[in-house]
Coordinates of C-alpha atoms and ligand atoms in Angstrom, one line a residue:
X1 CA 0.0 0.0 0.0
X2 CA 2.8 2.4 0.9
X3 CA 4.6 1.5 -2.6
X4 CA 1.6 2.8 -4.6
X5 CA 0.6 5.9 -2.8
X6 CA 4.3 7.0 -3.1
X7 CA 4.5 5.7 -6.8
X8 CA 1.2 7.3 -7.8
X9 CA 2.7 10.9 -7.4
X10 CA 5.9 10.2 -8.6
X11 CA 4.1 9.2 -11.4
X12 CA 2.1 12.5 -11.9
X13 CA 5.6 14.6 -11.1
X14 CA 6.9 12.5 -14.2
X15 CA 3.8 13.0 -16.1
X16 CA 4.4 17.0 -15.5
X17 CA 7.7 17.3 -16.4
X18 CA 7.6 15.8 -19.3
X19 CA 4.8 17.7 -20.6
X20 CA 6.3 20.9 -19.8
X21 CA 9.8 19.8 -21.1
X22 CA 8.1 18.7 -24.7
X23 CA 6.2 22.6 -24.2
X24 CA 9.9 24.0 -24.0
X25 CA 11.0 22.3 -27.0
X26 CA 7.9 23.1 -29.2
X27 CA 8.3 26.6 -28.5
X28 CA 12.2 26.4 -28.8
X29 CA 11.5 24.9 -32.7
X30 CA 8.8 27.2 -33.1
X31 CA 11.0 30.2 -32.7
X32 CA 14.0 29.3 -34.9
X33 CA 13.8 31.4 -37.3
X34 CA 12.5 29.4 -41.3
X35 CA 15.3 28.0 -43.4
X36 CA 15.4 30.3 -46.3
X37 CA 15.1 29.1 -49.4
X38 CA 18.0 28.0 -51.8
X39 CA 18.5 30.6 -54.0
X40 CA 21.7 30.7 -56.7
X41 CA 23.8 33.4 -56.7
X42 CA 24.9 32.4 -60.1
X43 CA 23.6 35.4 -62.6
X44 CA 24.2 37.9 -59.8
X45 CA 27.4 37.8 -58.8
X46 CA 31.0 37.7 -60.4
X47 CA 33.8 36.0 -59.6
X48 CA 35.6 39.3 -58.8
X49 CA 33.5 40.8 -56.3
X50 CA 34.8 40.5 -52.1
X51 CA 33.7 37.3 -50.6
X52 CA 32.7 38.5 -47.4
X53 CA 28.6 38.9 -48.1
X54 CA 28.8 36.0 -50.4
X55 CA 30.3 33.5 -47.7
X56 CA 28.1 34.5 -45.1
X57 CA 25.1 34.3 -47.4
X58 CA 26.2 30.4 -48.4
X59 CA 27.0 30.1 -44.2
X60 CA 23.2 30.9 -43.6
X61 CA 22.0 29.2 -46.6
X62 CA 23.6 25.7 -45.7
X63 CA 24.7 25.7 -42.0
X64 CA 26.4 21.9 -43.4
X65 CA 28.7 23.6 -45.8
X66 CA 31.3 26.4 -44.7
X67 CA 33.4 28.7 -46.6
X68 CA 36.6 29.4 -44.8
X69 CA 37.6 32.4 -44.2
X70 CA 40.7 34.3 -45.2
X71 CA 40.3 35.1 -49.1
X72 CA 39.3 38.7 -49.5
X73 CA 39.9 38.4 -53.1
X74 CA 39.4 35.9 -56.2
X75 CA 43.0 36.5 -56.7
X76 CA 44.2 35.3 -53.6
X77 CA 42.2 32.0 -54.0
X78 CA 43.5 31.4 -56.8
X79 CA 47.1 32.3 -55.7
X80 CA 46.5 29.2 -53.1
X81 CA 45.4 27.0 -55.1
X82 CA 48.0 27.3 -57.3
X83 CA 50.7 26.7 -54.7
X84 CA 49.1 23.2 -54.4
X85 CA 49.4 22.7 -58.3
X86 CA 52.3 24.1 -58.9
X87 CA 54.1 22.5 -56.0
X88 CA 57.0 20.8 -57.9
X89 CA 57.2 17.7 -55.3
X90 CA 53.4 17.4 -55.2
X91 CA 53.9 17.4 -59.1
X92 CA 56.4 14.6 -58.8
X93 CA 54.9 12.4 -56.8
X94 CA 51.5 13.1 -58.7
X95 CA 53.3 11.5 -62.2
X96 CA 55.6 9.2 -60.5
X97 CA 54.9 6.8 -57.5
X98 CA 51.0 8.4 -57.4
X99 CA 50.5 7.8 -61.0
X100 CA 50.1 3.6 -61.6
X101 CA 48.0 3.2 -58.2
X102 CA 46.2 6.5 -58.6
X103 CA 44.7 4.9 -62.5
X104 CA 44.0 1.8 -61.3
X105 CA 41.5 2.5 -58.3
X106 CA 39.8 5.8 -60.5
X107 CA 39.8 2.6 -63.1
X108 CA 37.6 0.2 -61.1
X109 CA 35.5 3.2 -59.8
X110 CA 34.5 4.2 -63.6
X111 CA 33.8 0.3 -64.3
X112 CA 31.5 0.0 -61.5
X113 CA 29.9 3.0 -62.9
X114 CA 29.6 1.8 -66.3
X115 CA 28.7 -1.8 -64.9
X116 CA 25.6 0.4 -63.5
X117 CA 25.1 2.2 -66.7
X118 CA 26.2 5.7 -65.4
X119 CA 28.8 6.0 -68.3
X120 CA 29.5 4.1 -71.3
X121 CA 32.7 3.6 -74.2
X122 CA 30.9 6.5 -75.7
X123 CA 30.7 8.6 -73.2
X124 CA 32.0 12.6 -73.5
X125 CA 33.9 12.5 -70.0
X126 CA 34.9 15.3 -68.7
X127 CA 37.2 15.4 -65.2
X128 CA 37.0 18.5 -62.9
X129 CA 40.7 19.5 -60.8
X130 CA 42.1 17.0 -62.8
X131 CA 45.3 17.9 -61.7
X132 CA 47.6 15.7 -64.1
X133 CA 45.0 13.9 -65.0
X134 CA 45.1 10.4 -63.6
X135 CA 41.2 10.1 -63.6
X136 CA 41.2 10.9 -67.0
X137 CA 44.0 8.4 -68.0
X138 CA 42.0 6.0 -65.9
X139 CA 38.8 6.6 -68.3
X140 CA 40.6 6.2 -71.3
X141 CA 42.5 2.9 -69.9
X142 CA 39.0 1.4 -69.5
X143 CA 38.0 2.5 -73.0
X144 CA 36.2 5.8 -72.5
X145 CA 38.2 7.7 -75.1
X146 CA 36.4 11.1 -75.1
X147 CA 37.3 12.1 -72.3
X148 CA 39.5 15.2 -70.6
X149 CA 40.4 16.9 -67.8
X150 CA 40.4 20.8 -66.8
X151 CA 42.5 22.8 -64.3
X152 CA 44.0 25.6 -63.3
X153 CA 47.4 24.6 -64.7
X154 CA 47.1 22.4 -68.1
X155 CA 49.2 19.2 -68.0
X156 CA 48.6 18.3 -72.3
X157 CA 47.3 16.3 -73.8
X158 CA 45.1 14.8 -70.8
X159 CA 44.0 18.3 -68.8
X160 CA 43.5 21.6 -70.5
X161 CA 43.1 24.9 -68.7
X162 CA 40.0 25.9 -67.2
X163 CA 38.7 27.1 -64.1
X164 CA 35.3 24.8 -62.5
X165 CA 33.5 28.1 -61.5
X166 CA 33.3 29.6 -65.0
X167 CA 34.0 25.8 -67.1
X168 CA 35.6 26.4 -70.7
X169 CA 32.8 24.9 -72.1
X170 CA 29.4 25.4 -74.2
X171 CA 26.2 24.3 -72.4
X172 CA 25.5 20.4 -72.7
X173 CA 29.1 19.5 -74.0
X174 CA 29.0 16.3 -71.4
X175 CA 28.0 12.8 -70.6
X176 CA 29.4 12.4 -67.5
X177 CA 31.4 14.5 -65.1
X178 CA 33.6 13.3 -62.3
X179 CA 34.9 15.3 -59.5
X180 CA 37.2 15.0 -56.0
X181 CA 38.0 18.5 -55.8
X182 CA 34.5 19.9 -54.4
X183 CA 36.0 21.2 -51.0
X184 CA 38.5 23.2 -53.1
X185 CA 35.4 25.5 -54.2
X186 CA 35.3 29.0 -53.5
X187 CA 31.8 29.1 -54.7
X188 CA 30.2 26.0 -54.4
X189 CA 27.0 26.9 -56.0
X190 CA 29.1 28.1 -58.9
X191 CA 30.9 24.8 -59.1
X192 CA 27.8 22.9 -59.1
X193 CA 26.2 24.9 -61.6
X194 CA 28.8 25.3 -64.2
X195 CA 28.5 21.1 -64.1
X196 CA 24.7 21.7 -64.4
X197 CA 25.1 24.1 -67.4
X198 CA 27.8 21.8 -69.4
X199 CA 26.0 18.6 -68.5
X200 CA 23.6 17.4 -71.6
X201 CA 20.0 16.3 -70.4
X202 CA 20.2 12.8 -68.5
X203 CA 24.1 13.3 -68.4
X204 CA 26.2 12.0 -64.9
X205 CA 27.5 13.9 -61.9
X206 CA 30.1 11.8 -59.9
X207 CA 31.4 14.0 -57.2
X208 CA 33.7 12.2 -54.6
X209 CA 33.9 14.2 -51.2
X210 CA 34.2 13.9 -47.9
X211 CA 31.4 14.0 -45.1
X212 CA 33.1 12.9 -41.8
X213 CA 36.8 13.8 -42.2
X214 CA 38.4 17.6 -42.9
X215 CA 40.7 17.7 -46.0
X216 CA 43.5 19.6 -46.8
X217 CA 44.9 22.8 -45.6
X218 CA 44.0 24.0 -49.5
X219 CA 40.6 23.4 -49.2
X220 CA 38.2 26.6 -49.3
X221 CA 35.0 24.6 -47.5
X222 CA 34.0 22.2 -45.3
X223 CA 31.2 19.7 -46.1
X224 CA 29.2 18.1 -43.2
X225 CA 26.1 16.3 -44.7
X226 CA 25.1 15.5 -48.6
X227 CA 22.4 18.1 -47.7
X228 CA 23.9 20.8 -49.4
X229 CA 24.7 19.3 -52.8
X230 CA 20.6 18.5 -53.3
X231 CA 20.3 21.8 -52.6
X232 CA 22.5 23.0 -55.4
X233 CA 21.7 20.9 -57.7
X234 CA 18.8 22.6 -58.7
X235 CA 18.1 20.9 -62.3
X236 CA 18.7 16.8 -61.2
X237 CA 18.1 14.0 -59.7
X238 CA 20.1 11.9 -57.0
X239 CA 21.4 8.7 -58.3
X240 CA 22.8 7.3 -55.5
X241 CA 25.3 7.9 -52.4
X242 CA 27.4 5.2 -51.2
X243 CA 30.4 5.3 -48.8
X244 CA 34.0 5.2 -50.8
X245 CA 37.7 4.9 -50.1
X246 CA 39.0 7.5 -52.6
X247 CA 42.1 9.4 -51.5
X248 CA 40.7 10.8 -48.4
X249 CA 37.6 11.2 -49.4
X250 CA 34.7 8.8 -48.1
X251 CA 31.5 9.7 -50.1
X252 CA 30.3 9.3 -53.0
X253 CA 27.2 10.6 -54.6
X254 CA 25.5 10.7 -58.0
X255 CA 23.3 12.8 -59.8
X256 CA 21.6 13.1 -63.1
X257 CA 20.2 16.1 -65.0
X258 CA 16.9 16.1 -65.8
X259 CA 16.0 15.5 -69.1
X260 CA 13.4 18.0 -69.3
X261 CA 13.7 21.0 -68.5
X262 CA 11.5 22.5 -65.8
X263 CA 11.5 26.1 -67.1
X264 CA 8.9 28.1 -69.0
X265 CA 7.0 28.9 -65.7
X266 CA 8.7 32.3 -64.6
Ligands
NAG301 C1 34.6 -0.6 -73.9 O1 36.0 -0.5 -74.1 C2 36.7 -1.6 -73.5 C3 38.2 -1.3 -73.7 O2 38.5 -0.9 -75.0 C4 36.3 -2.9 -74.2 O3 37.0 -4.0 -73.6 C5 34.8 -3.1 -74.0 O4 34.4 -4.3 -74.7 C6 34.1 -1.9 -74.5 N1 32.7 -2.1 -74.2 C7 31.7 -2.0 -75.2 C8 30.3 -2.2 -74.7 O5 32.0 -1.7 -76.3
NAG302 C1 39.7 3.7 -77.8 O1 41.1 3.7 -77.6 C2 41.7 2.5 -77.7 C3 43.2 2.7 -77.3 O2 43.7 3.7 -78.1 C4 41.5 1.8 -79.0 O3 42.0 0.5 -79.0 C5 40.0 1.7 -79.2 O4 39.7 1.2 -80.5 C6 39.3 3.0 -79.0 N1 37.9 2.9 -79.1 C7 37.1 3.6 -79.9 C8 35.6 3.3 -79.8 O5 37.5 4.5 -80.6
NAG303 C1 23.6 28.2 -71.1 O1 23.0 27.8 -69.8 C2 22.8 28.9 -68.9 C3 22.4 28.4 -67.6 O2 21.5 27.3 -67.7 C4 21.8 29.9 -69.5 O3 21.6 31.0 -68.7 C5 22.3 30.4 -70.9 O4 21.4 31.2 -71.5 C6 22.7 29.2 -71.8 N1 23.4 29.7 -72.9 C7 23.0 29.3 -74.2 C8 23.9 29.9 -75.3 O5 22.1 28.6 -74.4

């Protein structure tokens, strides 16, 4: 008898609390303020102008993706990025003792994708931060000829010049595009929509990044969830994500562009 009348309250003291701790996080959720919607800033903006209202406009937009700060100009971004490119024992290593192991592995990631119809012999291939262009020699070993890289720094005849937020290329030039370079992006929404605009309807989007390690000291953002990328990708759908082992990177996901376009209405 004594257990249950000292339960009983306990009980109601439980009951209580929990009701008002449920009330504290309603109104807690209730008062964050929306998300706002995903917007590009693409047309509006060049490459030239400062960064600072641009990276805090992509900070708010996608709390998982952050722009480092530190580059107050385009310039300067690019000046880093070519000490990575240029470096002449990076560059050694790169077509050296990199070169044989680096093919083979981007080699049996491309024949999985084309074992899964994602890319074919005939596919116009493009790499993006090709560097010296092991991904590309790895297409063309497994008998995707058309293919090429683009960088900052051309290494002929497999990678020409080119910069991914402003791509060297007409609109719907590719089949397939691979990258591993995403968290080297200024402007990720550029990055992603350059590959949007050179993609042809129904072509492939292989980016390789990484979700739950930091990369290099060279990169310009930080990814923490696949969330963002959907987001950017305003003109496809998701293929599929699986977890990789590519150079650091542990992630990979898949897109393809729509093959209609959903314009016309604005
Ligand atoms: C694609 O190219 C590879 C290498 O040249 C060849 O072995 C394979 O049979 C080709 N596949 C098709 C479907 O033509
Ligand atoms: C692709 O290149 C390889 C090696 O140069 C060649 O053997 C093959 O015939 C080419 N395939 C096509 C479809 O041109
Ligand atoms: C290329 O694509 C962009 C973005 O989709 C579009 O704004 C532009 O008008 C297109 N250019 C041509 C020549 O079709």
């Amino acid at each position: 008898m004594k257990t249950t009348q000292t339960i009983k309250p306990l009980i109601l003291k439980f009951f209580l609390l929990s009701i008002s701790l449920s009330l504290a996080v309603l109104f807690l959720l209730l008062s964050l303020p929306p998300k706002s919607p995903s917007s590009s800033s693409f047309s509006s903006t060049s490459l030239t102008t400062p960064l600072t209202q641009q990276q805090q406009q992509q900070q708010q937009q996608h709390s998982d993706l952050r722009i480092r700060p530190g580059y107050s100009t385009y310039d300067l971004y690019i000046k880093k990025q070519l000490d990575k490119t240029l470096n002449p024992k990076l560059r050694e290593i790169w077509t050296t003792r990199d070169w044989k192991r680096k093919v083979e592995v981007f080699g049996k990631f491309f024949d999985e994708l084309r074992a899964k119809k994602l890319l074919s012999n005939d596919s116009k291939a493009l790499c993006i931060g090709a560097r010296v262009g092991q991904e590309v020699a790895a297409l063309k070993g497994i008998g995707v000829n058309d293919s090429v890289g683009i960088d900052l720094v051309p290494y002929p005849p497999l990678v020409i010049k080119g910069d991914f937020h402003q791509q060297p290329f007409n609109n719907e030039s590719f089949d397939f595009e691979f990258s591993n370079v995403f968290d080297h992006a200024l402007y990720p929404d550029k990055f992603i929509g350059e590959i949007e605009r050179t993609l042809k309807p129904g072509g492939i989007c292989v980016l390789h990044v990484a979700i739950s390690r930091r990369s290099d000291k060279y990169s310009a953002n930080d990814l923490f969830s696949i969330g963002p990328l959907k987001e950017m990708f305003q003109d496809s759908e998701i293929v599929h994500v699986r977890k990789v082992d590519g150079f650091g990177l542990d992630t990979e996901v898949v897109f393809r562009k729509k093959k209609k376009k959903k314009k016309q209405s604005s």
